[in-house]
Coordinates of C-alpha atoms and ligand atoms in Angstrom, one line a residue:
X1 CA 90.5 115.5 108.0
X2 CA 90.2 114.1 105.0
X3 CA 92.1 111.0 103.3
X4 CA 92.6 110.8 99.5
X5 CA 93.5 107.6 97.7
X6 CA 95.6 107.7 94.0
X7 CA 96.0 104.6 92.4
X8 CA 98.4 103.6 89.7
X9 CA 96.9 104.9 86.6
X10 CA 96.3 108.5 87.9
X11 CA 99.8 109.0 88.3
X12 CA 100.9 106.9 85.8
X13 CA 103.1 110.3 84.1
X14 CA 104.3 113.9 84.9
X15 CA 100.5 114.7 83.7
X16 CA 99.0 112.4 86.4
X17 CA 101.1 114.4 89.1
X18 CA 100.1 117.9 88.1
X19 CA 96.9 116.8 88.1
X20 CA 96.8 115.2 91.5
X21 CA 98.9 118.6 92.8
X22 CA 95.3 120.4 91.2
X23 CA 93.0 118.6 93.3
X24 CA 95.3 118.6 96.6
X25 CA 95.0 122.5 96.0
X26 CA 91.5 122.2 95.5
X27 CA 90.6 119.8 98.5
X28 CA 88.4 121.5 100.7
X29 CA 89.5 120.7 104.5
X30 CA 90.5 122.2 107.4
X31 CA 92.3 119.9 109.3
X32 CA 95.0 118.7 107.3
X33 CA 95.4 116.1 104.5
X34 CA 96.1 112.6 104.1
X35 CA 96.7 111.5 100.3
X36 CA 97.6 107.7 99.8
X37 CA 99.5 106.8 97.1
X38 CA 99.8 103.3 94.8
X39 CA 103.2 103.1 92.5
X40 CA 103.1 104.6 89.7
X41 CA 101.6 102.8 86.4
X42 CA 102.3 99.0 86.0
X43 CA 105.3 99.5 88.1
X44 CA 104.0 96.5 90.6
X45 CA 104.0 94.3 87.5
X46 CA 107.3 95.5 86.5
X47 CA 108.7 94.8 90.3
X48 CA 107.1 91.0 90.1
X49 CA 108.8 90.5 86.5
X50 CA 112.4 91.7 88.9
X51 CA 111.7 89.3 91.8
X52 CA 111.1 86.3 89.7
X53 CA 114.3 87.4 87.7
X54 CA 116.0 87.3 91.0
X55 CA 115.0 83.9 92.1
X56 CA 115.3 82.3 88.5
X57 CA 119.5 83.5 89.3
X58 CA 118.8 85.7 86.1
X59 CA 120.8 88.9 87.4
X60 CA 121.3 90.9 84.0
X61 CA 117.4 90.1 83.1
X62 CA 116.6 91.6 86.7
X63 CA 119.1 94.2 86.7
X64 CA 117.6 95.2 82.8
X65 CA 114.2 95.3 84.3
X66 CA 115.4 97.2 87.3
X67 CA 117.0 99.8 85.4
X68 CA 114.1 100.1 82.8
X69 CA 112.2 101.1 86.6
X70 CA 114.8 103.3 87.8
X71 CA 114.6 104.9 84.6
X72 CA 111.1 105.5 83.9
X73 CA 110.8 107.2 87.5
X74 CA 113.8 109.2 86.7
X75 CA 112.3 110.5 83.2
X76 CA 108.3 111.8 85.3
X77 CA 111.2 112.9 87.9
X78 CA 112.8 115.3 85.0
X79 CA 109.6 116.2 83.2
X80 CA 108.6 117.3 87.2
X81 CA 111.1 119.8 87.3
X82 CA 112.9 117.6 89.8
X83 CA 116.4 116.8 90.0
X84 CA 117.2 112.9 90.4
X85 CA 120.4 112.5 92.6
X86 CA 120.1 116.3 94.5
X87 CA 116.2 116.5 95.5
X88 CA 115.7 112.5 95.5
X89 CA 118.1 109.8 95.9
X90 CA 116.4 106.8 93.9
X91 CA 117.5 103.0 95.3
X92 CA 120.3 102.0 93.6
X93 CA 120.5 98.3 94.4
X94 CA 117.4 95.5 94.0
X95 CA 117.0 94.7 97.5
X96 CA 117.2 91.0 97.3
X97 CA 119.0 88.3 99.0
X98 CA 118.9 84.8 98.0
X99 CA 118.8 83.6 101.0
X100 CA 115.6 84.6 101.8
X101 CA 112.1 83.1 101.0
X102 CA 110.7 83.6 97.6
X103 CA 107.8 85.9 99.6
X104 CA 109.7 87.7 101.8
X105 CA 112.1 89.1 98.7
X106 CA 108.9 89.5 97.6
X107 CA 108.0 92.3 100.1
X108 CA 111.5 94.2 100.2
X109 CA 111.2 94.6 95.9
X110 CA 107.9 95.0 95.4
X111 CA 107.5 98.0 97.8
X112 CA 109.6 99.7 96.7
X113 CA 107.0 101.3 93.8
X114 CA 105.7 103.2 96.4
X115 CA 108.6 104.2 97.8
X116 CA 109.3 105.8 94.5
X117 CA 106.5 107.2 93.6
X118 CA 105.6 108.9 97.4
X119 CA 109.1 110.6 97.5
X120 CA 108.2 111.9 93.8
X121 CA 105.3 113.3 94.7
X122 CA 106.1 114.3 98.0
X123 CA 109.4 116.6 96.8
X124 CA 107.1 117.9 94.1
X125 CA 105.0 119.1 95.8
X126 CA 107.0 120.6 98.6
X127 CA 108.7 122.5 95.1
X128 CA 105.5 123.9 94.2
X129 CA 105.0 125.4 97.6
X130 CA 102.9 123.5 99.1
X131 CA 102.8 122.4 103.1
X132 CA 104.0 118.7 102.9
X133 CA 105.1 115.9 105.1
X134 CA 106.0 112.4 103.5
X135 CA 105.9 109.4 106.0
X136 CA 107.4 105.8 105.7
X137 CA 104.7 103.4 106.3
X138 CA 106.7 100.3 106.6
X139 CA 107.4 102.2 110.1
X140 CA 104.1 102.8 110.9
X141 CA 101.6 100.5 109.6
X142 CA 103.1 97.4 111.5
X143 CA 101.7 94.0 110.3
X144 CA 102.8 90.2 111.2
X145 CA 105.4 88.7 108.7
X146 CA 102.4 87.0 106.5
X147 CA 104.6 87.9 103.0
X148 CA 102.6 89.2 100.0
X149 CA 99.2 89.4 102.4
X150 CA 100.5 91.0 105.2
X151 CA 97.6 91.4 108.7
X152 CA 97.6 94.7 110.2
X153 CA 98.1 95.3 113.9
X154 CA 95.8 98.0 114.2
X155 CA 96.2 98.7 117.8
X156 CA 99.8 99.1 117.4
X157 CA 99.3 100.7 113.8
X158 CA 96.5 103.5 115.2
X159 CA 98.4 104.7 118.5
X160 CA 101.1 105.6 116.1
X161 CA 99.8 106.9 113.5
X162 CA 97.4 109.1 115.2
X163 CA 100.5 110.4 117.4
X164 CA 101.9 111.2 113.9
X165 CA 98.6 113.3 112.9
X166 CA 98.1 114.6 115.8
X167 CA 101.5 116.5 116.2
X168 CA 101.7 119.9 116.8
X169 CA 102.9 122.1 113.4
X170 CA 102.6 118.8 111.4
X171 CA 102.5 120.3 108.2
X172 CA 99.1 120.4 106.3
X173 CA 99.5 117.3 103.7
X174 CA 100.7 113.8 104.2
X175 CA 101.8 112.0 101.3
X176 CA 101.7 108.0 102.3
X177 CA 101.7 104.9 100.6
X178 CA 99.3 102.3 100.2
X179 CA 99.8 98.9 99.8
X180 CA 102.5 98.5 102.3
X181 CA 103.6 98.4 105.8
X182 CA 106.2 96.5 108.0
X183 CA 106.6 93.9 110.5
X184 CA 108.0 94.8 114.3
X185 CA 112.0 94.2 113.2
X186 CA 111.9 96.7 110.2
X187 CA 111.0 94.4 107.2
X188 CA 108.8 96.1 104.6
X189 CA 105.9 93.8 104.0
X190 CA 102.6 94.4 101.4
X191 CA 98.7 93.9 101.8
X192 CA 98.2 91.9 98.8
X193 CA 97.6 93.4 95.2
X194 CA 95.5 96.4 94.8
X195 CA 95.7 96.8 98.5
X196 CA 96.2 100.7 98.4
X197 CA 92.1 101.0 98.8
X198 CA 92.5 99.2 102.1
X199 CA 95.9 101.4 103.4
X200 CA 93.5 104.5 102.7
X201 CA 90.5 103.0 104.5
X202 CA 92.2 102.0 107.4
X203 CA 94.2 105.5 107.7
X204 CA 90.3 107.1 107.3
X205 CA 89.2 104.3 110.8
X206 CA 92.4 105.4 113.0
X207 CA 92.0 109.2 112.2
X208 CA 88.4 109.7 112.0
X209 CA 88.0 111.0 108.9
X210 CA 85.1 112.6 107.8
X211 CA 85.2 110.9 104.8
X212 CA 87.6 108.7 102.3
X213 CA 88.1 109.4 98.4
X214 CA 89.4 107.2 95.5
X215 CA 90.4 109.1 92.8
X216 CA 90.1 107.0 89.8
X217 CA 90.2 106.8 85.7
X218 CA 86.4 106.0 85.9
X219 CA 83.3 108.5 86.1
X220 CA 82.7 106.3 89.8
X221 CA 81.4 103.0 90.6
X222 CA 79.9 101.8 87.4
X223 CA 77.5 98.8 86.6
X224 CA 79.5 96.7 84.4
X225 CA 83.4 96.6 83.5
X226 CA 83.7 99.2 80.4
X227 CA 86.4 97.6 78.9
X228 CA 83.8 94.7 78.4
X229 CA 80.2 96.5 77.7
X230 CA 80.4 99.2 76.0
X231 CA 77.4 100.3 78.1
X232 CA 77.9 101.3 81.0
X233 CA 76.0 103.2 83.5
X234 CA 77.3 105.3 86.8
X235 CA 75.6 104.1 90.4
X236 CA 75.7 107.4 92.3
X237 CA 75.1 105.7 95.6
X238 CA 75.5 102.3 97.3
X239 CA 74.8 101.0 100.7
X240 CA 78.6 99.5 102.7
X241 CA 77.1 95.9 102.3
X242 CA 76.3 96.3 98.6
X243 CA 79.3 97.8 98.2
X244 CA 81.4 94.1 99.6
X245 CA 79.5 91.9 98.1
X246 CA 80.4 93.8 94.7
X247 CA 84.1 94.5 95.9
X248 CA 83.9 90.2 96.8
X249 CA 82.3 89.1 93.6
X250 CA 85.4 90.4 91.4
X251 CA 84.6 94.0 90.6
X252 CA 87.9 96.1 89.7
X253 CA 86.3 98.9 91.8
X254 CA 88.1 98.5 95.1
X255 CA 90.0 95.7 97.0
X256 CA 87.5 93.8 99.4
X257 CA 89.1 94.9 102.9
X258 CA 88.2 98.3 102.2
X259 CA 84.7 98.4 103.3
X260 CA 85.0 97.4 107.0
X261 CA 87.2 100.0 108.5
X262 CA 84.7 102.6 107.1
X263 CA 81.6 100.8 107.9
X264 CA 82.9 100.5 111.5
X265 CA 82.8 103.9 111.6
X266 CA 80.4 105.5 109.2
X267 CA 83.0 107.0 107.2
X268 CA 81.3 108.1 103.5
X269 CA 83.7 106.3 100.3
X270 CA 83.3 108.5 97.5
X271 CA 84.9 106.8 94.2
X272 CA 85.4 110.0 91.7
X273 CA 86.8 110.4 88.6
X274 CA 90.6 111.6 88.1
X275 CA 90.2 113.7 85.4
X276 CA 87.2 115.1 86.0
X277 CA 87.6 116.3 89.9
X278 CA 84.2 118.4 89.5
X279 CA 82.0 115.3 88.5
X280 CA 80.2 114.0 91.8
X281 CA 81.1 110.6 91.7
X282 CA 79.7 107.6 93.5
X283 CA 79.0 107.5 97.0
X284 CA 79.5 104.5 99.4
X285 CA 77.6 105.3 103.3
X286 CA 75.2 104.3 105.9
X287 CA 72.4 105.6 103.8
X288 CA 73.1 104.8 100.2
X289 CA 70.1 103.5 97.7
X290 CA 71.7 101.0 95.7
X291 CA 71.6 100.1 91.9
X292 CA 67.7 100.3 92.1
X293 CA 67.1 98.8 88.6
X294 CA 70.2 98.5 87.0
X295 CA 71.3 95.3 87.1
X296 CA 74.9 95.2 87.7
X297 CA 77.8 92.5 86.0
X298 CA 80.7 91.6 87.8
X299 CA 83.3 89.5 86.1
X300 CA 86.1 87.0 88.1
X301 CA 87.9 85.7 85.8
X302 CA 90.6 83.2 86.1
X303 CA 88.6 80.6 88.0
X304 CA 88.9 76.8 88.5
X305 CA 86.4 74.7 89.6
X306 CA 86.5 72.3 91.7
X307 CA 85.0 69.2 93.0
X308 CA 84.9 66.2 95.5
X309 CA 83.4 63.2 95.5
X310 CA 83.9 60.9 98.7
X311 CA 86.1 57.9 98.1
X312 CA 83.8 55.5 100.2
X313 CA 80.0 55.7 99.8
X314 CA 79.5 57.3 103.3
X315 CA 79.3 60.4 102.4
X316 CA 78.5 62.8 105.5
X317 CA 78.1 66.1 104.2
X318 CA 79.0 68.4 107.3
X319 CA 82.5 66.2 107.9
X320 CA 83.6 66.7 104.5
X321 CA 82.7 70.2 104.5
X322 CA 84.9 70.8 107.4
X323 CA 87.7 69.0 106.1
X324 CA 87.7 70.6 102.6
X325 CA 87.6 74.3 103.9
X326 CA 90.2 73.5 106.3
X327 CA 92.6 72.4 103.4
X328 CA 91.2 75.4 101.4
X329 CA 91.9 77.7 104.4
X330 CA 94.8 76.7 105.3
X331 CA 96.3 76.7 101.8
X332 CA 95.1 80.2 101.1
X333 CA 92.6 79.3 98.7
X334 CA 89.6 82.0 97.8
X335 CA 86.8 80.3 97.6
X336 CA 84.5 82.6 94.9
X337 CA 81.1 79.8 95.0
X338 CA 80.4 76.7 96.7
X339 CA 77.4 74.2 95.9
X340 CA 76.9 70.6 97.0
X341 CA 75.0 67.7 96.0
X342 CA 74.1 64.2 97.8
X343 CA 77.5 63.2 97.0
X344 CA 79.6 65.9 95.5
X345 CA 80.8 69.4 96.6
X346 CA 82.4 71.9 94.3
X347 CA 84.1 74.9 94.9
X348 CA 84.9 77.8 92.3
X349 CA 88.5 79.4 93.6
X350 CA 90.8 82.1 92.0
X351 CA 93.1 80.1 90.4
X352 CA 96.4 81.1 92.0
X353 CA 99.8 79.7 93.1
X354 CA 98.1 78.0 96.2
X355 CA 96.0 76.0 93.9
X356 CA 98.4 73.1 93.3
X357 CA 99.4 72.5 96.7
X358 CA 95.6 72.4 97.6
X359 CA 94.9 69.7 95.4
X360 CA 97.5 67.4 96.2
X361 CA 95.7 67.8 100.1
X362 CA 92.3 67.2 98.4
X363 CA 93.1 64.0 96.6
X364 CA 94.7 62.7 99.4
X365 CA 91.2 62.1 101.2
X366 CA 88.9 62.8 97.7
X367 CA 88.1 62.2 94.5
X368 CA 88.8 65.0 92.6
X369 CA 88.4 66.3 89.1
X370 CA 88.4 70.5 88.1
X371 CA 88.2 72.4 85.2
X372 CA 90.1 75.7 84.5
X373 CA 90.1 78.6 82.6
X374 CA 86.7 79.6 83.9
X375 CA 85.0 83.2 84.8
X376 CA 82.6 83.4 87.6
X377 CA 80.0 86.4 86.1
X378 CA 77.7 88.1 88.6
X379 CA 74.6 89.9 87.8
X380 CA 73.0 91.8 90.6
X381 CA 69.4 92.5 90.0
X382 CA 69.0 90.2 87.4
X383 CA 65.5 89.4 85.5
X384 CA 64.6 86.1 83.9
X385 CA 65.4 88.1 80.2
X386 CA 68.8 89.4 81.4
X387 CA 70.0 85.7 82.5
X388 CA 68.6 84.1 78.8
X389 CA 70.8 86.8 77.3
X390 CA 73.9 86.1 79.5
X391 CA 73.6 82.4 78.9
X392 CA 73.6 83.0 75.1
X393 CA 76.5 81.5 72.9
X394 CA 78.8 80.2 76.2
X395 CA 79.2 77.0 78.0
X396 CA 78.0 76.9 81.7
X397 CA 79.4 74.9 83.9
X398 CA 77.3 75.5 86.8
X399 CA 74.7 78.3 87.6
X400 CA 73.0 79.4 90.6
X401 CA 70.6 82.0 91.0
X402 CA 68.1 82.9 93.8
X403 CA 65.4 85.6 92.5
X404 CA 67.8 89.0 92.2
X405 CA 71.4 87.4 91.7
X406 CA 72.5 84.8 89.3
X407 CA 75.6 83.2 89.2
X408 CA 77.4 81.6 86.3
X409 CA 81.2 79.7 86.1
X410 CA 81.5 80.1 82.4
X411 CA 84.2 78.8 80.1
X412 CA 86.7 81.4 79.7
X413 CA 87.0 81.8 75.7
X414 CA 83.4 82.4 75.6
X415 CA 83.6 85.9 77.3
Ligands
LIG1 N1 100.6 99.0 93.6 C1 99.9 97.9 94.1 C2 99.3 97.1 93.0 O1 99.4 97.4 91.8 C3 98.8 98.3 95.1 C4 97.7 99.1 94.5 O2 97.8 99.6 93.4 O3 96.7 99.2 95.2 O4 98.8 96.0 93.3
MG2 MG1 97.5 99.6 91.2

């Protein structure tokens, strides 16, 4: 078997699903296909702007943006052929109840993207004639109740969904949905953004797939962000490792948890072009190459740096280091770069929610100072030259490099 990952953009329209129905038809597999899919176009986005609606008690602002989601499914429904009401029943209601936990109504909304777009797809394809099954993930990918970053059970999650494969006349495809799964009492929780790439990699471990596919709206895994350099080059093949540590540096080629389910299992990631389904593509496996001699830029952008000085002049190094990442752990912090002097360590983090809560815990037994609105930038197999012209024109705040990768937290307006 085979598993095959869309994300938003490639079915972002009625286009996007044909085309997705032409290279279903096209995949070559015996054993039956599984075909993950993320919601459709910036409908997450859309579904964040409806929860935070919700809690701000601003119902016909949530209700507005609901409909305008409803809608916009409804209209690719149409254009599909499909009749909204008769061959799919669309939620009516936002699922959200203020008694809840700003995360957990979270979960129940947000979801509910790839709900929609699944049970498009799915009926749309069973239309055109194809041999189709759609399954409910929140029932079968069971996680813990960790809202918005949900952790997979995979002993549960694998006995189940392997039953499920492994059915006798289970019809050919399997149209799932990434991103989401549910907790043992039947909440619908989610994996953290982008995590669609990790759904399909962990459906690839449990069933043994021969190999995973991302169909994206790149040629593959490039060496630098396109809608930054205009010059890009495709790396046909990468090594696993080379593949996380550009997945963990910032790159917008796959969510960081995908790696390790395939890794564990040898399982080949090819990252292939959406609308161009004869194009090879880049290959992730045992025996990749790497970007021999392209050096390769990874932005992170939205970063904040920083750093803590001890309040007394005892400054023990290995204590403090303990106590800081326990306060960054165990306010969710990701920590992007760390460096350390004789009496100072500072850490570049994604500057998210958690931040504020972090600091408050950090000046409680630091001082502490930060700067924000930076952008961590990455360049893999970098030359003396190469770093000269990266440093040109912007304002570094720190920089490390060792002799192939440099490192620089850069002020943001100087991208
Ligand atoms: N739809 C989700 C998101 O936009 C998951 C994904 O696309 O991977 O974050
Ligand atoms: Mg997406």
């Amino acid at each position: 078997m085979k598993v095959y990952k869309f994300g938003g953009a490639s079915v972002k329209d009625a286009a996007g699903v044909r085309n997705l129905e032409s290279i279903v038809r096209q995949a070559d597999v015996q054993d039956g296909l599984m075909v993950v899919v993320s919601a459709m176009g910036k409908t997450t986005n859309a579904l964040e702007r409806v929860v935070e609606f919700c809690d701000a008690g601003k119902e016909d602002a949530a209700l507005n943006q609901w409909i305008d989601i409803i809608d916009f499914h409804v209209a690719i429904m149409k254009e599909l052929g499909l009749q909204p009401g008769t061959d799919i029943r669309l939620q009516g209601e936002i699922p959200f109840d203020p008694a809840l936990p700003y995360d957990e109504n979270y979960d129940q909304i947000v979801s509910m993207g790839e709900i929609m777009s699944t049970q498009i797809i799915a009926v749309y394809l069973l239309k055109q004639g194809l041999s189709v099954e759609w399954w409910n993930m929140p029932k079968l990918l069971r996680t813990d109740d960790t809202w918005r970053e949900a952790k997979v059970d995979s002993e549960t999650s694998a006995a189940v969904i392997k039953a499920g494969w492994e059915r006798p006349n289970r019809p050919h495809i399997v149209i799932a949905q990434g991103f989401i799964g549910g907790t043992a009492d039947g909440k619908r929780t989610t994996l953290g953004r982008e995590g669609s790439d990790y759904s399909a990699a962990l459906l690839g471990n449990y069933l043994d797939a021969e190999s995973v596919t991302i169909w994206k709206d790149v040629p593959g895994i490039l060496n630098a962000d396109p809608r930054i350099e205009p010059n890009t080059v495709l790396i046909p093949s990468l090594r696993y490792m080379d593949a996380v540590e550009l997945a963990n540096s910032g790159a917008q080629v796959m969510h960081p948890k995908t790696i390790r389910p395939l890794e564990n299992k040898h399982i080949p990631l090819y990252v292939r072009p959406f609308g161009d389904p004869t194009a090879a593509g880049s290959v992730i496996s045992d025996d990749g190459v790497g970007p021999i001699g392209i050096p390769v830029y990874i932005w992170r952008k939205n970063q904040i740096l920083i750093t803590m000085r001890a309040k007394d002049f005892a400054f023990v190094l290995e204590e403090s280091l303990s106590e800081i990442f326990d306060i960054i752990h165990r306010n969710r912090l990701k920590v992007s770069l760390i460096q350390s002097s004789a009496v100072t360590i500072s850490v570049c983090v994604d500057n998210t929610r958690f931040v504020p809560d972090a600091l408050e815990a950090l000046k409680a037994r630091f001082n502490v100072s930060y700067n924000d609105h930076l952008s961590l930038l990455t360049i893999r197999g970098t030359t003396p030259e190469i770093l000269e012209r990266a440093k040109a024109g912007r304002t570094i705040m720190l920089s490390q490099t060792t002799r192939r990768t440099a490192r620089l937290v850069v002020k943001e307006n100087d991208n």
